[in-house]
PDB file of C-alpha atoms and ligand atoms in Angstrom:
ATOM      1  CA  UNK A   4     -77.456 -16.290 -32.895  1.00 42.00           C
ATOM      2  CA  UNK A   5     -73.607 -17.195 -31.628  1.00 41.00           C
ATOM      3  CA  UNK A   6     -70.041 -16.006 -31.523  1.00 43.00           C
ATOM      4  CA  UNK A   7     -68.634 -16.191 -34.835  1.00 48.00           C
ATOM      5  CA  UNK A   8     -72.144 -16.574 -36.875  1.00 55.00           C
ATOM      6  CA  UNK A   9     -73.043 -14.865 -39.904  1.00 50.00           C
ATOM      7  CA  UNK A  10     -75.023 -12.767 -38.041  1.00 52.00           C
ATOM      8  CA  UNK A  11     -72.240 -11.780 -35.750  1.00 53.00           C
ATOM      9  CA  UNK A  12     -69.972 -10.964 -38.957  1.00 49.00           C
ATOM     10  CA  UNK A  13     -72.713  -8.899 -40.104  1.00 47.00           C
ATOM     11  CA  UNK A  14     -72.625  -6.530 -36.772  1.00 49.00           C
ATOM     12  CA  UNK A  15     -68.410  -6.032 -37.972  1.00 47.00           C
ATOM     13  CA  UNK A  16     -70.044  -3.632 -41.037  1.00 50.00           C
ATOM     14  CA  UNK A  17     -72.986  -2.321 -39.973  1.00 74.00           C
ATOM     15  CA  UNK A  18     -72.745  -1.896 -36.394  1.00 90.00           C
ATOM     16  CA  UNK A  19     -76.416  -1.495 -34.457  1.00 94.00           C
ATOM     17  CA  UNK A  20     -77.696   1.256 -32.657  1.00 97.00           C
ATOM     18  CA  UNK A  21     -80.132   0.174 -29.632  1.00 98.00           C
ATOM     19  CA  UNK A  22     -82.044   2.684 -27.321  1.00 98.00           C
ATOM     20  CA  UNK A  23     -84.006   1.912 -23.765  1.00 98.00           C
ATOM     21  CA  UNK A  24     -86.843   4.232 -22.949  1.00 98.00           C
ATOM     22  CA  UNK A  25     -89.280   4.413 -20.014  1.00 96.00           C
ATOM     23  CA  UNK A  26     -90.369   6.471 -17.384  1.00 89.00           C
ATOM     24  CA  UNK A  27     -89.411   6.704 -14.137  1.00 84.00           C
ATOM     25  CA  UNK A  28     -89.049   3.101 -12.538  1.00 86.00           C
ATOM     26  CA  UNK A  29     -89.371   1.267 -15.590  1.00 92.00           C
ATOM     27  CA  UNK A  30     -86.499  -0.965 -15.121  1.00 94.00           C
ATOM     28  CA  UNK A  31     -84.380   0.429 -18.108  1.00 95.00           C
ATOM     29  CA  UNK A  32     -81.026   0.222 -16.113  1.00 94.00           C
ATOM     30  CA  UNK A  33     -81.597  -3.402 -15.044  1.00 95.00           C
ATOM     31  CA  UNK A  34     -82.871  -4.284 -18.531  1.00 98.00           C
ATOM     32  CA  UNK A  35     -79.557  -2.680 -20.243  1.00 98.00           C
ATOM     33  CA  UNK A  36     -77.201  -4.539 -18.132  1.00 97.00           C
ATOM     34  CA  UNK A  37     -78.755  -8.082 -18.533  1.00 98.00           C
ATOM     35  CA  UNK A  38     -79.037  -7.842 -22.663  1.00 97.00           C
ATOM     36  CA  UNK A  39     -75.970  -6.036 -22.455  1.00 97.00           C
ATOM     37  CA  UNK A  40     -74.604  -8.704 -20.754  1.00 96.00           C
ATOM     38  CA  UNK A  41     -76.175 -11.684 -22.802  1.00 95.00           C
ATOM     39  CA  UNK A  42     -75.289  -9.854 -26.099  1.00 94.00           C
ATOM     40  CA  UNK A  43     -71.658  -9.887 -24.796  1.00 93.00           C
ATOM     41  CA  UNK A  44     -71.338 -13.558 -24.491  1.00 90.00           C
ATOM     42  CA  UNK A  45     -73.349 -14.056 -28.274  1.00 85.00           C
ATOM     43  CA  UNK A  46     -70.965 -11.907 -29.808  1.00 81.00           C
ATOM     44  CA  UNK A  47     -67.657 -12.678 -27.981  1.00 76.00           C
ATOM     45  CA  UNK A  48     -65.707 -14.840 -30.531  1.00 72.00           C
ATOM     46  CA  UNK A  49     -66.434 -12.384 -32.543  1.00 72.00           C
ATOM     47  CA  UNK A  50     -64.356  -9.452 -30.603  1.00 66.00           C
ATOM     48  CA  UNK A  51     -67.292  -7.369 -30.575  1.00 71.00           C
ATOM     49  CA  UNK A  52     -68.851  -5.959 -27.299  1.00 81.00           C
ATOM     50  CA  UNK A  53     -71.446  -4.216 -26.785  1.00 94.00           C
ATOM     51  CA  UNK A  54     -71.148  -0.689 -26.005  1.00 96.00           C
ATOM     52  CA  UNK A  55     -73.124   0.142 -22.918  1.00 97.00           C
ATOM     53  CA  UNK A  56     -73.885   3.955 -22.530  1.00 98.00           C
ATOM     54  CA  UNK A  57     -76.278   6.825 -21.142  1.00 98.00           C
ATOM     55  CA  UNK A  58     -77.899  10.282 -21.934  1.00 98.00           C
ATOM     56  CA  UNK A  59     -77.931  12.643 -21.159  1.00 97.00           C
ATOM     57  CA  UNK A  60     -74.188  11.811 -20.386  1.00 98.00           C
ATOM     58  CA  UNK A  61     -71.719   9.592 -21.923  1.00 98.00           C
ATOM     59  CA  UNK A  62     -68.907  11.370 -23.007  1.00 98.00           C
ATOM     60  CA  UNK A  63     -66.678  13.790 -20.669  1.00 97.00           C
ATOM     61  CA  UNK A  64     -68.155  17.113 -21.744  1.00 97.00           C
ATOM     62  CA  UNK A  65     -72.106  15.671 -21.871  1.00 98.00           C
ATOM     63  CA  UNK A  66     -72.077  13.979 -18.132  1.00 97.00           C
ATOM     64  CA  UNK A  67     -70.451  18.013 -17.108  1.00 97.00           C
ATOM     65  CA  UNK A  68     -74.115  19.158 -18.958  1.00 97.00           C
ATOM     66  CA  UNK A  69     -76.130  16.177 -17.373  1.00 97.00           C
ATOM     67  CA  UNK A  70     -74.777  17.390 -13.912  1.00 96.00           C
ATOM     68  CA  UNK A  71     -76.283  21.233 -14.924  1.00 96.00           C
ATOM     69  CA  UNK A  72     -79.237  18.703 -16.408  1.00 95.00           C
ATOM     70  CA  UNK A  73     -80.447  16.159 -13.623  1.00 91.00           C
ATOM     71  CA  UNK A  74     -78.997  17.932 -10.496  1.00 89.00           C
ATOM     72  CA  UNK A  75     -81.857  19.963  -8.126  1.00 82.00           C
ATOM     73  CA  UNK A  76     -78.854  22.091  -7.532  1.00 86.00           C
ATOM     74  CA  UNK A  77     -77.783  22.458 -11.066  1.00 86.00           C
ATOM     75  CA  UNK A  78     -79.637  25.436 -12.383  1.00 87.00           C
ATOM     76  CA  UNK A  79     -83.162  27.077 -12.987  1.00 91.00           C
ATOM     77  CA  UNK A  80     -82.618  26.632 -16.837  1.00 93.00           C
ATOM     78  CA  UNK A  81     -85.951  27.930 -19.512  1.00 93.00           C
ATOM     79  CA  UNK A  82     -87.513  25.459 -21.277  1.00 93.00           C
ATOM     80  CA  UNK A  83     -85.435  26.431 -24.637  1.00 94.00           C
ATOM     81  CA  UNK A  84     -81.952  26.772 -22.583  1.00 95.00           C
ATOM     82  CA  UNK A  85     -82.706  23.473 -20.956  1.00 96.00           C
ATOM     83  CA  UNK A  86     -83.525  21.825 -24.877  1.00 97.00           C
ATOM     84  CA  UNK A  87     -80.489  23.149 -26.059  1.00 98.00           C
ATOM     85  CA  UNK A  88     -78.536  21.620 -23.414  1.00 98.00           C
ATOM     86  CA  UNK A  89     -79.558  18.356 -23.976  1.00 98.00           C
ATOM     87  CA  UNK A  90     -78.937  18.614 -27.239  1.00 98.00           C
ATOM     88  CA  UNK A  91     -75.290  20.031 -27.096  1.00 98.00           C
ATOM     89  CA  UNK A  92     -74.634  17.136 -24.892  1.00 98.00           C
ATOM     90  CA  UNK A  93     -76.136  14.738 -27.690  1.00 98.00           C
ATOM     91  CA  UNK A  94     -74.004  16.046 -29.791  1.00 98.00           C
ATOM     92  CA  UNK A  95     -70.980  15.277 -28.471  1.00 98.00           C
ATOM     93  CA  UNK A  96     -72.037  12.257 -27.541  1.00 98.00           C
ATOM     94  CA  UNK A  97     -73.494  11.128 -30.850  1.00 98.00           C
ATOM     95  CA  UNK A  98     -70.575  12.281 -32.902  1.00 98.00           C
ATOM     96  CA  UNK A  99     -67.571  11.167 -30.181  1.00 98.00           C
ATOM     97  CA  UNK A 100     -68.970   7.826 -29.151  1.00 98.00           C
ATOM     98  CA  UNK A 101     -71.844   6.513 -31.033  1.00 98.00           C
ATOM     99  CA  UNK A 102     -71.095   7.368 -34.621  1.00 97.00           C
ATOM    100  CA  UNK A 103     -67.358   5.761 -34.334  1.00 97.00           C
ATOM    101  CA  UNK A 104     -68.608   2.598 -32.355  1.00 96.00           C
ATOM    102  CA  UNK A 105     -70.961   2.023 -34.624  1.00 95.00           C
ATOM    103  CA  UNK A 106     -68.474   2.294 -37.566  1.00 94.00           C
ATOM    104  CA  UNK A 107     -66.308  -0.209 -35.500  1.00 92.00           C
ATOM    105  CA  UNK A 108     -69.428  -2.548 -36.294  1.00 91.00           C
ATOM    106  CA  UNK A 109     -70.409  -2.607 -32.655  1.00 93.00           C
ATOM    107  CA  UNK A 110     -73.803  -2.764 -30.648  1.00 95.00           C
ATOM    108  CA  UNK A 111     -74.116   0.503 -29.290  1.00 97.00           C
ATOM    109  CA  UNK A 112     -77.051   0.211 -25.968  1.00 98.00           C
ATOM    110  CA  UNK A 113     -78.114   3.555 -24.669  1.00 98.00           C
ATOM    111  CA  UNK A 114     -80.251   4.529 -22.097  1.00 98.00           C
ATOM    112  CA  UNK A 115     -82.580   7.160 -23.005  1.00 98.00           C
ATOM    113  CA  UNK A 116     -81.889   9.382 -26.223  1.00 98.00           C
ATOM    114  CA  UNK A 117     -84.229  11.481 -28.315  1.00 98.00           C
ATOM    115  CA  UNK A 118     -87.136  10.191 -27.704  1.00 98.00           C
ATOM    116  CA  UNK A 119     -86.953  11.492 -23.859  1.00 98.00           C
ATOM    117  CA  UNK A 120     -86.712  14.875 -25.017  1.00 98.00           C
ATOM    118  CA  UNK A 121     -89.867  13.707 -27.109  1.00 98.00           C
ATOM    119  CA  UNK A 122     -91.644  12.314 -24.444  1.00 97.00           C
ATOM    120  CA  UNK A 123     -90.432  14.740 -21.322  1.00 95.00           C
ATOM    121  CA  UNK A 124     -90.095  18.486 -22.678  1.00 96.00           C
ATOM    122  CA  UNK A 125     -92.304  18.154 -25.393  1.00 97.00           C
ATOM    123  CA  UNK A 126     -95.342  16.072 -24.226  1.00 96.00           C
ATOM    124  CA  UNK A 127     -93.933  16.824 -20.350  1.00 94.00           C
ATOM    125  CA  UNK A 128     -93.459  20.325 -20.445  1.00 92.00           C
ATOM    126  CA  UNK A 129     -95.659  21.582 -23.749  1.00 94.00           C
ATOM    127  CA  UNK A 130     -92.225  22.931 -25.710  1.00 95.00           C
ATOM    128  CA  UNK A 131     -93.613  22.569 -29.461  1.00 96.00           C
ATOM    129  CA  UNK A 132     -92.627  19.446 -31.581  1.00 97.00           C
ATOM    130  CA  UNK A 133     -91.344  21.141 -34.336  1.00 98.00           C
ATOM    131  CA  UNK A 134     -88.269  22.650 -32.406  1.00 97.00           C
ATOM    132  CA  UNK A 135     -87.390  19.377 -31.147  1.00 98.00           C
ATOM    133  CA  UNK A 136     -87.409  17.745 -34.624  1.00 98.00           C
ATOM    134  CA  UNK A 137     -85.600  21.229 -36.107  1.00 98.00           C
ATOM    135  CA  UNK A 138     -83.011  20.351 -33.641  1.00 98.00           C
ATOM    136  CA  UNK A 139     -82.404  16.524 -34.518  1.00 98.00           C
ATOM    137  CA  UNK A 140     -81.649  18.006 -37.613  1.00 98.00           C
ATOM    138  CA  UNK A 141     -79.573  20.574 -36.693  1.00 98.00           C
ATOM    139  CA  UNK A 142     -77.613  19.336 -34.652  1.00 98.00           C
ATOM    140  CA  UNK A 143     -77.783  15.324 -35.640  1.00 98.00           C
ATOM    141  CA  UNK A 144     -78.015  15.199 -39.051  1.00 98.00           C
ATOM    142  CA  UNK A 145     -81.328  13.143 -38.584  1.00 98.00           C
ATOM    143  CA  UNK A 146     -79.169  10.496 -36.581  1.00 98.00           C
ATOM    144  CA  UNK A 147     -82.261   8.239 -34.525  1.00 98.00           C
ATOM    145  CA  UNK A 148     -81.704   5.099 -33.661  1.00 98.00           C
ATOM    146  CA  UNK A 149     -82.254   1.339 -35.101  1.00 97.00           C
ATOM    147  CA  UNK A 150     -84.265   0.273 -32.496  1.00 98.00           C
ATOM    148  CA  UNK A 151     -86.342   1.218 -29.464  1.00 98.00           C
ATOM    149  CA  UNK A 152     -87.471  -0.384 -26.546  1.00 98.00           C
ATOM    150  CA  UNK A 153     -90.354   1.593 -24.948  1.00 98.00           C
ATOM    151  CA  UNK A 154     -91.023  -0.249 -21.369  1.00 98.00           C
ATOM    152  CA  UNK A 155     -94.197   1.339 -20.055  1.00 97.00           C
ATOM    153  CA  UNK A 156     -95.220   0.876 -16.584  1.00 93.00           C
ATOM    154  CA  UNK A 157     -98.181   2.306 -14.926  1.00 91.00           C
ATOM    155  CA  UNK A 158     -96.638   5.468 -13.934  1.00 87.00           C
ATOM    156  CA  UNK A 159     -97.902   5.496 -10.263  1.00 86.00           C
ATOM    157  CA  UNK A 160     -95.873   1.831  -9.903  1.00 87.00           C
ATOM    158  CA  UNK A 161     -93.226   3.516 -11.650  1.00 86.00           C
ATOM    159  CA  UNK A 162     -92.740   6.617  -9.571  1.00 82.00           C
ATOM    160  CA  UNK A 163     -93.171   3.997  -6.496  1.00 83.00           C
ATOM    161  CA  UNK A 164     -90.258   1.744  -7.993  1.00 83.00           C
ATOM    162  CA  UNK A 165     -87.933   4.927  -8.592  1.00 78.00           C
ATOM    163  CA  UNK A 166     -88.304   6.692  -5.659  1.00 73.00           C
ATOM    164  CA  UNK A 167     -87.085   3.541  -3.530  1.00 66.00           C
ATOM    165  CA  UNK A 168     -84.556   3.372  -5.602  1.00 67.00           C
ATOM    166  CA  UNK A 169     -83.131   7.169  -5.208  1.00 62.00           C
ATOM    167  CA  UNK A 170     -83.561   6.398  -1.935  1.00 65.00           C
ATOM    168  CA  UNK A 171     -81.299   3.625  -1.600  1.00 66.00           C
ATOM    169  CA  UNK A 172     -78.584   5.629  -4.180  1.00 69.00           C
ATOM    170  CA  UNK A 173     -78.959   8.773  -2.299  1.00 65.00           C
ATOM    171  CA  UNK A 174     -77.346   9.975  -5.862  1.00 64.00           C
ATOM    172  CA  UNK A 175     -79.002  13.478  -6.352  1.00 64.00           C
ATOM    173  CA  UNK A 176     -80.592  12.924  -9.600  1.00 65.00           C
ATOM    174  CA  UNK A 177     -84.243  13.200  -8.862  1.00 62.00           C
ATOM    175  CA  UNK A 178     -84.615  16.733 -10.097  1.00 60.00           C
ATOM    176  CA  UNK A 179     -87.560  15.018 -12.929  1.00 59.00           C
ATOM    177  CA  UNK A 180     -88.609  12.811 -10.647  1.00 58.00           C
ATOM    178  CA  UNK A 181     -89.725  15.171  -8.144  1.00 60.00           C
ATOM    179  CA  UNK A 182     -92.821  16.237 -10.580  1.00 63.00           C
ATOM    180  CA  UNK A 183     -96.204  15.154 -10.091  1.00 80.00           C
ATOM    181  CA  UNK A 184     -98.195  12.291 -10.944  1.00 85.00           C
ATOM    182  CA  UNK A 185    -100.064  14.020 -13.607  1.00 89.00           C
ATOM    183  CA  UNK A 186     -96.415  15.003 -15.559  1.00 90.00           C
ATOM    184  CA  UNK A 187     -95.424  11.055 -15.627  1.00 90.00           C
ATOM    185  CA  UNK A 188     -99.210   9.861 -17.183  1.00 93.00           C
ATOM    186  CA  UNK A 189     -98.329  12.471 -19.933  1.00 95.00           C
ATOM    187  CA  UNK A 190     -95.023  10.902 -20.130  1.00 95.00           C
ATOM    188  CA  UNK A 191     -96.525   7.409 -20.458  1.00 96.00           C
ATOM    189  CA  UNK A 192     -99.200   8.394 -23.292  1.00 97.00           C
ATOM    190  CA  UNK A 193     -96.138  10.640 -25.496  1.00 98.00           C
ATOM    191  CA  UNK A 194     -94.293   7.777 -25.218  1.00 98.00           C
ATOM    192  CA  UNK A 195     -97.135   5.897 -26.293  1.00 98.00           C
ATOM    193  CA  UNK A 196     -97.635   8.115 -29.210  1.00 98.00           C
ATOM    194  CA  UNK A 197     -94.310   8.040 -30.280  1.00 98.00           C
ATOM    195  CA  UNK A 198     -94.185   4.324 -30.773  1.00 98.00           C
ATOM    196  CA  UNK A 199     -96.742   4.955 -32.637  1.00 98.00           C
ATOM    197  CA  UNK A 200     -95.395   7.359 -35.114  1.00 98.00           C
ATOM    198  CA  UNK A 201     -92.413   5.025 -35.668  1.00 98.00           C
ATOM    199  CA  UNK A 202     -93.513   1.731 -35.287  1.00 98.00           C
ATOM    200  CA  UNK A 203     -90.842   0.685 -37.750  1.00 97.00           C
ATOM    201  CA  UNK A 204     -88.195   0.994 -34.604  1.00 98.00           C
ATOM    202  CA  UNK A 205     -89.862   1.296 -31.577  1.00 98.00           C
ATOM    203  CA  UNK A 206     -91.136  -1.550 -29.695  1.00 98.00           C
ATOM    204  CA  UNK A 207     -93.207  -1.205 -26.249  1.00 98.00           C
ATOM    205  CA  UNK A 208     -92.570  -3.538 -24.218  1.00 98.00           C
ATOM    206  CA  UNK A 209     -94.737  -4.809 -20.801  1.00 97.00           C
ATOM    207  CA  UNK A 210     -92.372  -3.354 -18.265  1.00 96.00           C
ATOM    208  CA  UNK A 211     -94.585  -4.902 -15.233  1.00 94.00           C
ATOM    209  CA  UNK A 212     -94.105  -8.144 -16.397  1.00 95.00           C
ATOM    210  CA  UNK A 213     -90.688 -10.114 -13.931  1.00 95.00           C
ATOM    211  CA  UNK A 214     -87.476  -8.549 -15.057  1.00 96.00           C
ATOM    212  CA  UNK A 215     -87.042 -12.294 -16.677  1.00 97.00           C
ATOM    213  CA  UNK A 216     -89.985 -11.714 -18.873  1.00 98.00           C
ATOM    214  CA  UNK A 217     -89.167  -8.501 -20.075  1.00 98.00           C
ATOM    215  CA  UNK A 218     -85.547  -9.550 -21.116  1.00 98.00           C
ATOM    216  CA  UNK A 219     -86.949 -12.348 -23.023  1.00 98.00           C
ATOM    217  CA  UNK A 220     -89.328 -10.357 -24.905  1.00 98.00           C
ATOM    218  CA  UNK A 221     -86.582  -8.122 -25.534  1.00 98.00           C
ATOM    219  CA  UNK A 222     -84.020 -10.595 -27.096  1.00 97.00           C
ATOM    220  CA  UNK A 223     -86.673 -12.012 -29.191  1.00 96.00           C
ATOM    221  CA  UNK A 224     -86.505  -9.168 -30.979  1.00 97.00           C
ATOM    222  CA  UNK A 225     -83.066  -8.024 -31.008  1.00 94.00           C
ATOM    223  CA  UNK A 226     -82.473 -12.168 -32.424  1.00 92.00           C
ATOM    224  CA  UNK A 227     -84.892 -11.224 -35.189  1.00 92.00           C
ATOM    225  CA  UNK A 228     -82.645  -8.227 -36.251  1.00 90.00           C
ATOM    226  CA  UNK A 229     -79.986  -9.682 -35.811  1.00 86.00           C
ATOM    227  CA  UNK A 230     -80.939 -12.658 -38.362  1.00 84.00           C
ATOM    228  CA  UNK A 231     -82.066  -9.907 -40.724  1.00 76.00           C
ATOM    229  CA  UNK A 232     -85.825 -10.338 -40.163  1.00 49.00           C
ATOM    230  CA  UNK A 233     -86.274  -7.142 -37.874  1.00 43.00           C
ATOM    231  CA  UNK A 234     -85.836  -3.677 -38.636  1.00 39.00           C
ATOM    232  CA  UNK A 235     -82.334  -2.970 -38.172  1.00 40.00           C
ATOM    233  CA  UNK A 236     -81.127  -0.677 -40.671  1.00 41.00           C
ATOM    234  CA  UNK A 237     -78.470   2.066 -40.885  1.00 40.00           C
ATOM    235  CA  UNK A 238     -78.974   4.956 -38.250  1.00 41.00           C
ATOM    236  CA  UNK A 239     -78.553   7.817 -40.374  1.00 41.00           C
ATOM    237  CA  UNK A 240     -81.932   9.144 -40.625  1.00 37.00           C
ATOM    238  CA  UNK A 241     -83.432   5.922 -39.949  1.00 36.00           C
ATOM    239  CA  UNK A 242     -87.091   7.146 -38.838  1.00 34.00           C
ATOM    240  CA  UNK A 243     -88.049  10.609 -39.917  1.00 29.00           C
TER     241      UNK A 243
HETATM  242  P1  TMP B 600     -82.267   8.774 -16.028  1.00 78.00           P
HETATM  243  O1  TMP B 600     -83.031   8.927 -14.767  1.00 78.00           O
HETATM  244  O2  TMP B 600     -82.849   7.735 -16.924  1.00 78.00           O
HETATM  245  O3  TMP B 600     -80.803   8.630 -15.811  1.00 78.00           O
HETATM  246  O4  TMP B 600     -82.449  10.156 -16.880  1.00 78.00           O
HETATM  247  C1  TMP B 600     -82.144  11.390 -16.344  1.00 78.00           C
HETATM  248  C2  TMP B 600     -83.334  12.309 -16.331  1.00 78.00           C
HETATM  249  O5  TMP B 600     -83.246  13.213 -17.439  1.00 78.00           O
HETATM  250  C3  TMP B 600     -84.684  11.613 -16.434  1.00 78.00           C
HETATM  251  O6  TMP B 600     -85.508  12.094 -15.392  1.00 78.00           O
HETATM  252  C4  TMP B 600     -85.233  12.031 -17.766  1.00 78.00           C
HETATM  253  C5  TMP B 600     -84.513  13.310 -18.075  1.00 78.00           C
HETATM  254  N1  TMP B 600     -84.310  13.550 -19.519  1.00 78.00           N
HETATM  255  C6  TMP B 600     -85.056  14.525 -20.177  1.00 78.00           C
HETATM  256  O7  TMP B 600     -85.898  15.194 -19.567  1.00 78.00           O
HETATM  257  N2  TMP B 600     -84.836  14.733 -21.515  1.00 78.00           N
HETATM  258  C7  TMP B 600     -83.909  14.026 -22.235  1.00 78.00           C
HETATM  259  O8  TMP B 600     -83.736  14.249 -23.447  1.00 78.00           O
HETATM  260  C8  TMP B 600     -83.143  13.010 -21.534  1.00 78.00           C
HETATM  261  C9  TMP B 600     -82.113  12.223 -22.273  1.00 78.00           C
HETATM  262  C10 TMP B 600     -83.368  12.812 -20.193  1.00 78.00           C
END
């Protein structure tokens, strides 16, 4: 893969969409940055960045709702007013930032997207599956990604990794990470089970390997894609 290749010309069509998963302390942010960063330099003769980008979050009016969202001080929301949140926030963000970047034929990176509402209010807090998928189509269209990464991490050397580095940010956001030990094992096996429901997308990836490791396992398979032997496809409705 290079600048200029057919593979980059390919991207100026199609566009890809790329999500990061995890739980707590599963190096996600550091992971997005690097390949973010290495993408940038493959595809810069090109003209096409990659789009870096977060949930909830990313727009204006969604990081207002991720304040409400990931703040201990942001409100006591119900299980179903918390849901909808995140979803009005995808919304905007899906239809404001991804859905036009991708049409620009750009890489679109974001951390965390539907499959955290998967993996944390359904298999985290019990709401039932069916709502969450009645809502993807409601208010998505079916939009899912092209491609997951799932890094999974024991979550006790997760939680250990996270909550050094809260400490160190001092940012606020811990309001999830503040639940026990027994919420972020049932976060580790849904997101377990979700990879395997759509293996055609998601990949899990050894997130206690060295950060070095995990990037290269990671580009491995975003160079496959790329080169039209991975699963890279269209986004609308890829995985239902
Ligand atoms: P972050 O720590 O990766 O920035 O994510 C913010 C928190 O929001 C994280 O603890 C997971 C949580 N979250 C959900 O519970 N459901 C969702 O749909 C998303 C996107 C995030």
């Amino acid at each position: 893969m290079s600048g200029g290749s057919p593979e980059a010309a390919a991207m100026k069509k199609q566009g890809l969409f790329i999500t990061f998963e995890g739980g707590e302390g599963s190096g996600k942010s550091t992971q997005i940055k690097t390949i973010a960063s290495l993408l940038s330099a493959e595809l810069s003769a090109d003209g096409h960045q990659p789009v870096t980008t977060r949930e909830p979050g990313g727009t204006p009016e969604a990081e207002k709702i991720r304040h409400l969202l990931v703040h201990r001080d942001g409100g006591n929301w119900t299980p179903m007013a918390e849901i909808l949140l995140f979803f009005a926030a995808r919304n905007m963000h899906v239809e404001q930032l991804i859905k036009p970047a991708l049409a620009a034929g750009n890489i679109v990176i974001c951390d965390r997207f539907t499959d955290s509402t998967r993996a944390y209010q359904s298999y985290g807090h019990g709401i039932e599956p069916d709502i969450i998928e009645s809502l993807v189509q409601l208010t998505l269209g079916g939009f899912e990604p092209d491609m997951t990464f799932i890094l999974d991490i024991d979550s006790a050397a997760g939680l250990a990794r996270s909550g050094k580095r809260l400490q160190a940010e001092q940012s606020g956001e811990d309001r999830f990470e503040a639940l026990d030990i027994a919420f972020h094992e049932k976060l580790r096996h849904g997101y377990l089970e979700i990879a395997a429901r759509y293996p055609e997308r998601c990949h899990v990836i050894d997130a206690a390997q060295t950060p070095d490791a995990v990037t290269k396992d990671i580009m491995a398979i975003i160079g496959d894609a790329l080169a039209g032997e991975g699963t890279a496809t269209s986004g609308e409705g890829a995985a239902t």
